[in-house]
Amino acid sequence: MWTIVERAILTAASLTAALILVAAPTSMTAPAIVAVTALSIVRLVNNSARWQMVPVYLAVAWLCVAVVTELPIGMRIIGGVVALLLSTMSTGLVVGLPIPRLPQPDGPFGVGMITTTEERDVTTASRRGRRRLFITVWYPAEVHSAQRHPEGEALWSEFREAPGIPSGLRRLTGYLRQVRTHAIRGAHASRQSTTAPVVLYQPGLVSITAENSLLMESLASHGYVVVSVRHIDQRAELDQADAAVDPAVTERTQEINRELRGQLSRAERARVSDELYRLSTSTVAVVARRTEDSQHVLNRLPAILATIPGYPTGELGSGRPFAAMGLSLGGAVASELSKIDDRCTAAINIDGGLYGERSYDSLSVPYLMIYSELNTGSNDFARDTAQAEFHEISAPGAKHLDFHDATIVLPILKWLGQLGDASGIGIATWKNGQIRQFLDRTVRCTTPDKSAG
């Protein structure tokens, strides 16, 4: 409904400004201004955080003045041009930063979610300190489909609540409170949770656990429990790691990253990526810490899952098998975890490099490598030495951030060149289907649904 109201305000303001620009106010102008002013007030009262509409509100204010005041022709022309520019600015912001209606999860179950925190003390000399972890769990729930959207959790609420986020950024993202996911906080677990396979997810270098909420909800609706782990002090962790890097190494890694953004053959891309992984010792240290964080969460998993309403606690155990999955740097963490934890039965790397202390150890569990178009072939050395199935797919027309919720929520990034030419909804649907098919085949051992891809 509010999308329609916004479009009506933008259209009416633009048309009225154009009319005043080319001719004096007519008998029809005043009623039009009254209507668009009323709509603007209603929209402002219902969502003051929608800052994208501020320019058009200013345009409407000027139109009100123009209608009740006999302006000189020069002022009328200048004001009309400015009003049109303000309306156009708002139109661009509203289209580029919309309040989207997120697609419904495609599985038979409702989706529940909980959040919690964990702490662990690290005693290893090189990594000594306290690690604070934020955890989100999505699971199959007893929720009727008609209830999912109205009661769903606000999108990326974790981002706006996390410590250390600048207040200005919180205000800029405040409008996303109106974007509702389909996950119901604290929903009663479905009986399917008794046998639901566990997927442990690792987000990117500086991100949130819910960066891929559409994927999490899709998997939970198909009977998976997805656990996502974030190191709370990740920004400080990154700054500390960067400070320890030799300036010459930093300069070389920057050169390599520029080279990787260019047109390279597959063999050249694999070779240059291999050099990057070897040089990035600070990133390797971050991956090592986050891999240990993941193992801590896995060991604590029975206690975490026991907090889900209605969860069958009799089925819990810290030895429960799981699949490791991650986006970007999280893909490296998932890969490392698959090599050191015998409970891991499969791994999924979503467009991530292979940084890690064991990056050159052979993969020994089924592995799904999802590439964006530019990164295809970066991890060929892992494919060539794998001792288990290595399944590789690429998304034509997709860039790195197309594998993130941002591809649907922030289409303005496409104008800025950060998203590919592919449809955001199309990429998300394709990615979710490919991952589910892989998990069904390797973890659940069922015949994949060919229609999902």
GROMACS .gro file of C-alpha atoms in nm:
model
  453
    1MET     CA    1   0.000   0.000   0.000
    2TRP     CA    2   0.270   0.250   0.100
    3THR     CA    3   0.458   0.189  -0.223
    4ILE     CA    4   0.146   0.302  -0.412
    5VAL     CA    5   0.116   0.611  -0.191
    6GLU     CA    6   0.479   0.703  -0.254
    7ARG     CA    7   0.436   0.665  -0.629
    8ALA     CA    8   0.125   0.883  -0.619
    9ILE     CA    9   0.311   1.157  -0.430
   10LEU     CA   10   0.608   1.146  -0.666
   11THR     CA   11   0.393   1.147  -0.980
   12ALA     CA   12   0.157   1.421  -0.860
   13ALA     CA   13   0.440   1.643  -0.740
   14SER     CA   14   0.630   1.608  -1.068
   15LEU     CA   15   0.323   1.679  -1.283
   16THR     CA   16   0.216   1.978  -1.074
   17ALA     CA   17   0.566   2.124  -1.077
   18ALA     CA   18   0.578   2.085  -1.456
   19LEU     CA   19   0.239   2.254  -1.489
   20ILE     CA   20   0.343   2.550  -1.275
   21LEU     CA   21   0.670   2.569  -1.467
   22VAL     CA   22   0.502   2.612  -1.806
   23ALA     CA   23   0.188   2.800  -1.703
   24ALA     CA   24   0.035   2.993  -1.417
   25PRO     CA   25  -0.160   2.789  -1.158
   26THR     CA   26  -0.500   2.678  -1.290
   27SER     CA   27  -0.824   2.596  -1.113
   28MET     CA   28  -0.715   2.229  -1.105
   29THR     CA   29  -0.379   2.299  -0.944
   30ALA     CA   30  -0.505   2.382  -0.594
   31PRO     CA   31  -0.702   2.055  -0.546
   32ALA     CA   32  -0.402   1.860  -0.676
   33ILE     CA   33  -0.169   2.031  -0.429
   34VAL     CA   34  -0.412   1.971  -0.143
   35ALA     CA   35  -0.427   1.602  -0.231
   36VAL     CA   36  -0.050   1.553  -0.266
   37THR     CA   37   0.011   1.751   0.054
   38ALA     CA   38  -0.234   1.532   0.244
   39LEU     CA   39  -0.071   1.215   0.110
   40SER     CA   40   0.273   1.349   0.202
   41ILE     CA   41   0.165   1.421   0.561
   42VAL     CA   42   0.008   1.077   0.596
   43ARG     CA   43   0.322   0.907   0.462
   44LEU     CA   44   0.552   1.116   0.681
   45VAL     CA   45   0.350   1.038   0.994
   46ASN     CA   46   0.348   0.665   0.917
   47ASN     CA   47   0.719   0.641   0.840
   48SER     CA   48   0.934   0.936   0.936
   49ALA     CA   49   1.243   0.718   0.878
   50ARG     CA   50   1.174   0.712   0.503
   51TRP     CA   51   1.433   0.981   0.434
   52GLN     CA   52   1.429   0.903   0.062
   53MET     CA   53   1.103   1.102   0.042
   54VAL     CA   54   1.245   1.421   0.199
   55PRO     CA   55   1.333   1.590  -0.134
   56VAL     CA   56   0.980   1.547  -0.269
   57TYR     CA   57   0.833   1.673   0.060
   58LEU     CA   58   1.037   1.991   0.007
   59ALA     CA   59   0.905   2.011  -0.348
   60VAL     CA   60   0.547   1.979  -0.222
   61ALA     CA   61   0.609   2.255   0.034
   62TRP     CA   62   0.725   2.488  -0.245
   63LEU     CA   63   0.424   2.395  -0.459
   64CYS     CA   64   0.194   2.496  -0.174
   65VAL     CA   65   0.364   2.836  -0.162
   66ALA     CA   66   0.346   2.870  -0.539
   67VAL     CA   67  -0.029   2.805  -0.545
   68VAL     CA   68  -0.125   3.054  -0.274
   69THR     CA   69   0.125   3.323  -0.377
   70GLU     CA   70   0.144   3.516  -0.701
   71LEU     CA   71   0.508   3.462  -0.786
   72PRO     CA   72   0.705   3.655  -1.048
   73ILE     CA   73   0.759   3.458  -1.367
   74GLY     CA   74   1.134   3.420  -1.304
   75MET     CA   75   1.086   3.284  -0.952
   76ARG     CA   76   0.811   3.052  -1.073
   77ILE     CA   77   1.039   2.904  -1.340
   78ILE     CA   78   1.334   2.861  -1.104
   79GLY     CA   79   1.110   2.710  -0.836
   80GLY     CA   80   0.945   2.477  -1.084
   81VAL     CA   81   1.280   2.348  -1.205
   82VAL     CA   82   1.403   2.294  -0.848
   83ALA     CA   83   1.077   2.115  -0.756
   84LEU     CA   84   1.115   1.886  -1.057
   85LEU     CA   85   1.476   1.810  -0.962
   86LEU     CA   86   1.377   1.733  -0.603
   87SER     CA   87   1.096   1.503  -0.718
   88THR     CA   88   1.334   1.328  -0.956
   89MET     CA   89   1.588   1.287  -0.677
   90SER     CA   90   1.329   1.126  -0.452
   91THR     CA   91   1.216   0.899  -0.734
   92GLY     CA   92   1.570   0.772  -0.779
   93LEU     CA   93   1.617   0.715  -0.407
   94VAL     CA   94   1.284   0.538  -0.368
   95VAL     CA   95   1.354   0.308  -0.663
   96GLY     CA   96   1.716   0.246  -0.563
   97LEU     CA   97   1.644   0.202  -0.191
   98PRO     CA   98   1.295   0.051  -0.188
   99ILE     CA   99   1.084  -0.119   0.077
  100PRO     CA  100   1.064  -0.453  -0.105
  101ARG     CA  101   0.826  -0.735  -0.033
  102LEU     CA  102   1.057  -1.030   0.013
  103PRO     CA  103   0.973  -1.355  -0.168
  104GLN     CA  104   0.795  -1.623   0.032
  105PRO     CA  105   1.006  -1.925   0.134
  106ASP     CA  106   0.928  -2.207  -0.107
  107GLY     CA  107   0.924  -2.502   0.137
  108PRO     CA  108   0.636  -2.671   0.321
  109PHE     CA  109   0.734  -2.554   0.671
  110GLY     CA  110   0.704  -2.224   0.849
  111VAL     CA  111   1.026  -2.055   0.960
  112GLY     CA  112   1.117  -1.976   1.319
  113MET     CA  113   1.422  -1.794   1.447
  114ILE     CA  114   1.604  -1.721   1.769
  115THR     CA  115   1.916  -1.521   1.855
  116THR     CA  116   2.161  -1.570   2.137
  117THR     CA  117   2.519  -1.490   2.236
  118GLU     CA  118   2.816  -1.699   2.341
  119GLU     CA  119   3.159  -1.621   2.481
  120ARG     CA  120   3.478  -1.821   2.480
  121ASP     CA  121   3.821  -1.757   2.628
  122VAL     CA  122   4.112  -1.823   2.396
  123THR     CA  123   4.425  -1.944   2.572
  124THR     CA  124   4.647  -1.997   2.266
  125ALA     CA  125   4.934  -1.749   2.301
  126SER     CA  126   4.902  -1.600   1.952
  127ARG     CA  127   4.523  -1.564   1.982
  128ARG     CA  128   4.473  -1.496   2.350
  129GLY     CA  129   4.160  -1.308   2.450
  130ARG     CA  130   3.784  -1.326   2.483
  131ARG     CA  131   3.568  -1.394   2.180
  132ARG     CA  132   3.210  -1.268   2.190
  133LEU     CA  133   2.979  -1.439   1.942
  134PHE     CA  134   2.634  -1.347   1.813
  135ILE     CA  135   2.429  -1.643   1.686
  136THR     CA  136   2.109  -1.661   1.485
  137VAL     CA  137   1.922  -1.988   1.428
  138TRP     CA  138   1.654  -2.048   1.164
  139TYR     CA  139   1.451  -2.368   1.194
  140PRO     CA  140   1.136  -2.544   1.065
  141ALA     CA  141   0.842  -2.410   1.263
  142GLU     CA  142   0.471  -2.468   1.308
  143VAL     CA  143   0.364  -2.145   1.138
  144HIS     CA  144   0.083  -2.119   0.887
  145SER     CA  145   0.184  -1.950   0.562
  146ALA     CA  146  -0.074  -1.674   0.610
  147GLN     CA  147   0.099  -1.569   0.933
  148ARG     CA  148   0.453  -1.550   0.800
  149HIS     CA  149   0.473  -1.204   0.650
  150PRO     CA  150   0.278  -0.982   0.894
  151GLU     CA  151   0.459  -1.117   1.199
  152GLY     CA  152   0.801  -1.164   1.042
  153GLU     CA  153   1.120  -1.024   1.189
  154ALA     CA  154   1.234  -0.689   1.049
  155LEU     CA  155   1.507  -0.732   0.789
  156TRP     CA  156   1.863  -0.687   0.919
  157SER     CA  157   1.741  -0.580   1.264
  158GLU     CA  158   2.071  -0.717   1.396
  159PHE     CA  159   2.259  -0.454   1.195
  160ARG     CA  160   2.069  -0.165   1.350
  161GLU     CA  161   2.104  -0.309   1.702
  162ALA     CA  162   2.470  -0.412   1.690
  163PRO     CA  163   2.717  -0.209   1.898
  164GLY     CA  164   2.959   0.013   1.715
  165ILE     CA  165   2.728   0.108   1.427
  166PRO     CA  166   2.748   0.486   1.368
  167SER     CA  167   2.426   0.667   1.458
  168GLY     CA  168   2.407   0.824   1.112
  169LEU     CA  169   2.415   0.483   0.948
  170ARG     CA  170   2.145   0.359   1.185
  171ARG     CA  171   1.921   0.647   1.072
  172LEU     CA  172   1.990   0.581   0.706
  173THR     CA  173   1.884   0.217   0.743
  174GLY     CA  174   1.590   0.290   0.974
  175TYR     CA  175   1.343   0.260   0.685
  176LEU     CA  176   1.428  -0.112   0.657
  177ARG     CA  177   1.219  -0.174   0.968
  178GLN     CA  178   0.925  -0.186   0.729
  179VAL     CA  179   1.083  -0.470   0.531
  180ARG     CA  180   0.956  -0.786   0.696
  181THR     CA  181   1.112  -1.127   0.661
  182HIS     CA  182   0.909  -1.448   0.690
  183ALA     CA  183   1.088  -1.574   1.001
  184ILE     CA  184   0.886  -1.563   1.323
  185ARG     CA  185   1.096  -1.498   1.633
  186GLY     CA  186   1.045  -1.771   1.892
  187ALA     CA  187   0.797  -1.974   1.684
  188HIS     CA  188   0.719  -2.326   1.806
  189ALA     CA  189   0.947  -2.580   1.639
  190SER     CA  190   0.800  -2.827   1.394
  191ARG     CA  191   0.833  -3.197   1.469
  192GLN     CA  192   1.051  -3.203   1.156
  193SER     CA  193   1.322  -3.040   1.369
  194THR     CA  194   1.384  -3.379   1.530
  195THR     CA  195   1.564  -3.502   1.220
  196ALA     CA  196   1.650  -3.171   1.056
  197PRO     CA  197   2.008  -3.157   0.925
  198VAL     CA  198   2.219  -2.872   1.064
  199VAL     CA  199   2.389  -2.617   0.838
  200LEU     CA  200   2.650  -2.392   1.004
  201TYR     CA  201   2.682  -2.060   0.819
  202GLN     CA  202   2.967  -1.810   0.830
  203PRO     CA  203   2.907  -1.454   0.703
  204GLY     CA  204   3.160  -1.231   0.530
  205LEU     CA  205   3.456  -1.045   0.679
  206VAL     CA  206   3.255  -0.759   0.834
  207SER     CA  207   2.888  -0.850   0.814
  208ILE     CA  208   2.588  -0.984   1.006
  209THR     CA  209   2.449  -1.332   1.061
  210ALA     CA  210   2.136  -1.244   0.859
  211GLU     CA  211   2.318  -1.120   0.548
  212ASN     CA  212   2.162  -1.410   0.354
  213SER     CA  213   1.824  -1.426   0.525
  214LEU     CA  214   1.640  -1.535   0.208
  215LEU     CA  215   1.868  -1.838   0.182
  216MET     CA  216   1.829  -1.920   0.553
  217GLU     CA  217   1.450  -1.901   0.534
  218SER     CA  218   1.440  -2.114   0.220
  219LEU     CA  219   1.649  -2.389   0.383
  220ALA     CA  220   1.451  -2.379   0.708
  221SER     CA  221   1.123  -2.402   0.515
  222HIS     CA  222   1.260  -2.721   0.357
  223GLY     CA  223   1.345  -2.880   0.690
  224TYR     CA  224   1.700  -2.761   0.772
  225VAL     CA  225   1.827  -2.595   1.089
  226VAL     CA  226   2.063  -2.312   0.991
  227VAL     CA  227   2.299  -2.167   1.253
  228SER     CA  228   2.485  -1.846   1.164
  229VAL     CA  229   2.780  -1.719   1.371
  230ARG     CA  230   2.926  -1.366   1.388
  231HIS     CA  231   3.222  -1.242   1.591
  232ILE     CA  232   3.079  -0.933   1.766
  233ASP     CA  233   3.409  -0.744   1.771
  234GLN     CA  234   3.477  -0.811   1.403
  235ARG     CA  235   3.569  -0.452   1.315
  236ALA     CA  236   3.833  -0.438   1.589
  237GLU     CA  237   3.954  -0.781   1.479
  238LEU     CA  238   3.997  -0.657   1.122
  239ASP     CA  239   4.174  -0.335   1.227
  240GLN     CA  240   4.413  -0.533   1.447
  241ALA     CA  241   4.488  -0.777   1.166
  242ASP     CA  242   4.548  -0.498   0.914
  243ALA     CA  243   4.780  -0.312   1.152
  244ALA     CA  244   5.007  -0.615   1.172
  245VAL     CA  245   5.063  -0.638   0.795
  246ASP     CA  246   5.390  -0.520   0.643
  247PRO     CA  247   5.327  -0.215   0.417
  248ALA     CA  248   5.504  -0.384   0.127
  249VAL     CA  249   5.272  -0.683   0.156
  250THR     CA  250   4.971  -0.453   0.171
  251GLU     CA  251   5.085  -0.277  -0.146
  252ARG     CA  252   5.134  -0.609  -0.328
  253THR     CA  253   4.794  -0.744  -0.223
  254GLN     CA  254   4.632  -0.424  -0.350
  255GLU     CA  255   4.807  -0.474  -0.684
  256ILE     CA  256   4.684  -0.833  -0.698
  257ASN     CA  257   4.326  -0.732  -0.623
  258ARG     CA  258   4.338  -0.475  -0.903
  259GLU     CA  259   4.474  -0.743  -1.135
  260LEU     CA  260   4.196  -0.983  -1.037
  261ARG     CA  261   3.934  -0.725  -1.134
  262GLY     CA  262   4.065  -0.734  -1.489
  263GLN     CA  263   4.021  -0.983  -1.770
  264LEU     CA  264   4.232  -1.290  -1.698
  265SER     CA  265   4.231  -1.640  -1.836
  266ARG     CA  266   4.115  -1.909  -1.597
  267ALA     CA  267   4.468  -2.037  -1.546
  268GLU     CA  268   4.599  -1.685  -1.479
  269ARG     CA  269   4.319  -1.616  -1.232
  270ALA     CA  270   4.398  -1.936  -1.041
  271ARG     CA  271   4.769  -1.848  -1.031
  272VAL     CA  272   4.718  -1.488  -0.915
  273SER     CA  273   4.459  -1.593  -0.655
  274ASP     CA  274   4.702  -1.850  -0.520
  275GLU     CA  275   4.961  -1.574  -0.464
  276LEU     CA  276   4.699  -1.362  -0.286
  277TYR     CA  277   4.607  -1.645  -0.049
  278ARG     CA  278   4.973  -1.705   0.038
  279LEU     CA  279   5.042  -1.337   0.108
  280SER     CA  280   4.732  -1.271   0.318
  281THR     CA  281   4.864  -1.393   0.653
  282SER     CA  282   4.640  -1.154   0.850
  283THR     CA  283   4.331  -1.291   0.676
  284VAL     CA  284   4.453  -1.642   0.748
  285ALA     CA  285   4.466  -1.553   1.119
  286VAL     CA  286   4.108  -1.420   1.109
  287VAL     CA  287   3.991  -1.741   0.939
  288ALA     CA  288   4.166  -1.953   1.202
  289ARG     CA  289   3.994  -1.767   1.488
  290ARG     CA  290   3.654  -1.789   1.324
  291THR     CA  291   3.700  -2.158   1.256
  292GLU     CA  292   3.760  -2.208   1.628
  293ASP     CA  293   3.453  -1.994   1.700
  294SER     CA  294   3.250  -2.232   1.483
  295GLN     CA  295   3.374  -2.536   1.669
  296HIS     CA  296   3.282  -2.371   1.999
  297VAL     CA  297   2.928  -2.313   1.872
  298LEU     CA  298   2.904  -2.671   1.748
  299ASN     CA  299   3.010  -2.799   2.089
  300ARG     CA  300   2.748  -2.573   2.249
  301LEU     CA  301   2.480  -2.658   1.994
  302PRO     CA  302   2.266  -2.877   2.224
  303ALA     CA  303   2.227  -2.591   2.473
  304ILE     CA  304   2.158  -2.340   2.195
  305LEU     CA  305   1.892  -2.551   2.024
  306ALA     CA  306   1.731  -2.633   2.358
  307THR     CA  307   1.621  -2.268   2.383
  308ILE     CA  308   1.395  -2.307   2.077
  309PRO     CA  309   1.030  -2.341   2.191
  310GLY     CA  310   0.915  -2.699   2.143
  311TYR     CA  311   1.250  -2.826   2.019
  312PRO     CA  312   1.288  -3.202   2.081
  313THR     CA  313   1.572  -3.189   2.333
  314GLY     CA  314   1.592  -3.567   2.353
  315GLU     CA  315   1.751  -3.567   2.010
  316LEU     CA  316   2.032  -3.327   2.095
  317GLY     CA  317   2.398  -3.412   2.100
  318SER     CA  318   2.724  -3.227   2.036
  319GLY     CA  319   2.831  -3.498   1.792
  320ARG     CA  320   2.551  -3.419   1.550
  321PRO     CA  321   2.668  -3.405   1.183
  322PHE     CA  322   2.651  -3.072   1.004
  323ALA     CA  323   2.723  -2.904   0.671
  324ALA     CA  324   2.952  -2.599   0.665
  325MET     CA  325   2.859  -2.301   0.447
  326GLY     CA  326   2.979  -1.944   0.408
  327LEU     CA  327   2.982  -1.637   0.185
  328SER     CA  328   3.304  -1.458   0.086
  329LEU     CA  329   3.551  -1.493   0.376
  330GLY     CA  330   3.291  -1.719   0.538
  331GLY     CA  331   3.349  -1.961   0.251
  332ALA     CA  332   3.714  -1.990   0.361
  333VAL     CA  333   3.601  -2.058   0.719
  334ALA     CA  334   3.359  -2.328   0.599
  335SER     CA  335   3.638  -2.487   0.395
  336GLU     CA  336   3.880  -2.490   0.689
  337LEU     CA  337   3.613  -2.630   0.919
  338SER     CA  338   3.544  -2.916   0.679
  339LYS     CA  339   3.910  -3.020   0.705
  340ILE     CA  340   3.945  -3.026   1.083
  341ASP     CA  341   3.605  -3.130   1.218
  342ASP     CA  342   3.498  -3.490   1.162
  343ARG     CA  343   3.134  -3.395   1.218
  344CYS     CA  344   3.131  -3.201   0.890
  345THR     CA  345   2.973  -3.401   0.609
  346ALA     CA  346   2.968  -3.138   0.330
  347ALA     CA  347   3.088  -2.784   0.259
  348ILE     CA  348   2.957  -2.494   0.050
  349ASN     CA  349   3.171  -2.198  -0.051
  350ILE     CA  350   2.973  -1.904  -0.192
  351ASP     CA  351   3.223  -1.701  -0.396
  352GLY     CA  352   3.492  -1.707  -0.128
  353GLY     CA  353   3.869  -1.742  -0.150
  354LEU     CA  354   4.065  -2.018   0.020
  355TYR     CA  355   4.250  -1.838   0.297
  356GLY     CA  356   4.347  -2.059   0.588
  357GLU     CA  357   4.618  -2.248   0.770
  358ARG     CA  358   4.510  -2.568   0.593
  359SER     CA  359   4.407  -2.417   0.262
  360TYR     CA  360   4.633  -2.657   0.071
  361ASP     CA  361   4.511  -2.970   0.248
  362SER     CA  362   4.288  -3.179   0.024
  363LEU     CA  363   3.912  -3.149   0.058
  364SER     CA  364   3.770  -3.480   0.183
  365VAL     CA  365   3.395  -3.410   0.192
  366PRO     CA  366   3.152  -3.322  -0.089
  367TYR     CA  367   3.212  -2.959  -0.180
  368LEU     CA  368   3.000  -2.704  -0.366
  369MET     CA  369   3.183  -2.404  -0.512
  370ILE     CA  370   2.953  -2.123  -0.629
  371TYR     CA  371   3.134  -1.856  -0.831
  372SER     CA  372   3.037  -1.512  -0.950
  373GLU     CA  373   3.128  -1.460  -1.315
  374LEU     CA  374   3.450  -1.269  -1.245
  375ASN     CA  375   3.587  -1.510  -0.982
  376THR     CA  376   3.537  -1.834  -1.175
  377GLY     CA  377   3.846  -2.053  -1.145
  378SER     CA  378   4.003  -1.877  -0.844
  379ASN     CA  379   4.008  -2.199  -0.639
  380ASP     CA  380   4.111  -2.446  -0.908
  381PHE     CA  381   4.393  -2.584  -0.694
  382ALA     CA  382   4.133  -2.711  -0.444
  383ARG     CA  383   3.932  -2.870  -0.724
  384ASP     CA  384   4.241  -3.040  -0.867
  385THR     CA  385   4.345  -3.195  -0.534
  386ALA     CA  386   4.001  -3.277  -0.390
  387GLN     CA  387   3.953  -3.634  -0.265
  388ALA     CA  388   3.575  -3.611  -0.273
  389GLU     CA  389   3.313  -3.467  -0.504
  390PHE     CA  390   3.394  -3.109  -0.607
  391HIS     CA  391   3.086  -2.956  -0.770
  392GLU     CA  392   3.142  -2.617  -0.932
  393ILE     CA  393   2.883  -2.376  -1.073
  394SER     CA  394   2.900  -2.014  -1.191
  395ALA     CA  395   2.628  -1.752  -1.213
  396PRO     CA  396   2.649  -1.567  -1.546
  397GLY     CA  397   2.602  -1.193  -1.507
  398ALA     CA  398   2.644  -1.203  -1.127
  399LYS     CA  399   2.891  -1.012  -0.914
  400HIS     CA  400   3.002  -1.093  -0.560
  401LEU     CA  401   2.724  -0.899  -0.381
  402ASP     CA  402   2.457  -1.070  -0.591
  403PHE     CA  403   2.493  -1.364  -0.348
  404HIS     CA  404   2.387  -1.136  -0.058
  405ASP     CA  405   2.040  -1.006   0.036
  406ALA     CA  406   2.162  -0.671  -0.101
  407THR     CA  407   2.088  -0.788  -0.455
  408ILE     CA  408   1.715  -0.752  -0.376
  409VAL     CA  409   1.714  -0.496  -0.095
  410LEU     CA  410   1.962  -0.241  -0.236
  411PRO     CA  411   1.918  -0.223  -0.615
  412ILE     CA  412   2.095   0.115  -0.607
  413LEU     CA  413   2.417  -0.090  -0.589
  414LYS     CA  414   2.353  -0.201  -0.947
  415TRP     CA  415   2.372   0.164  -1.060
  416LEU     CA  416   2.700   0.195  -0.868
  417GLY     CA  417   2.845  -0.109  -1.044
  418GLN     CA  418   2.850  -0.332  -0.733
  419LEU     CA  419   2.584  -0.573  -0.865
  420GLY     CA  420   2.581  -0.760  -1.194
  421ASP     CA  421   2.334  -0.743  -1.479
  422ALA     CA  422   2.141  -1.048  -1.361
  423SER     CA  423   1.804  -1.016  -1.187
  424GLY     CA  424   1.838  -1.004  -0.808
  425ILE     CA  425   1.535  -1.226  -0.753
  426GLY     CA  426   1.657  -1.459  -1.027
  427ILE     CA  427   2.004  -1.499  -0.875
  428ALA     CA  428   1.865  -1.552  -0.523
  429THR     CA  429   1.619  -1.818  -0.645
  430TRP     CA  430   1.887  -1.993  -0.848
  431LYS     CA  431   2.142  -1.987  -0.565
  432ASN     CA  432   1.895  -2.111  -0.304
  433GLY     CA  433   1.781  -2.394  -0.530
  434GLN     CA  434   2.135  -2.506  -0.614
  435ILE     CA  435   2.238  -2.512  -0.249
  436ARG     CA  436   1.929  -2.703  -0.141
  437GLN     CA  437   1.976  -2.961  -0.416
  438PHE     CA  438   2.338  -3.013  -0.311
  439LEU     CA  439   2.241  -3.052   0.056
  440ASP     CA  440   1.952  -3.285  -0.025
  441ARG     CA  441   2.186  -3.506  -0.223
  442THR     CA  442   2.492  -3.504   0.002
  443VAL     CA  443   2.349  -3.449   0.350
  444ARG     CA  444   1.992  -3.573   0.331
  445CYS     CA  445   2.067  -3.814   0.045
  446THR     CA  446   1.741  -3.756  -0.137
  447THR     CA  447   1.673  -3.715  -0.505
  448PRO     CA  448   1.704  -3.346  -0.594
  449ASP     CA  449   1.401  -3.155  -0.712
  450LYS     CA  450   1.499  -3.052  -1.066
  451SER     CA  451   1.243  -2.774  -1.070
  452ALA     CA  452   1.422  -2.586  -0.791
  453GLY     CA  453   1.724  -2.496  -0.998
   0.00000   0.00000   0.00000
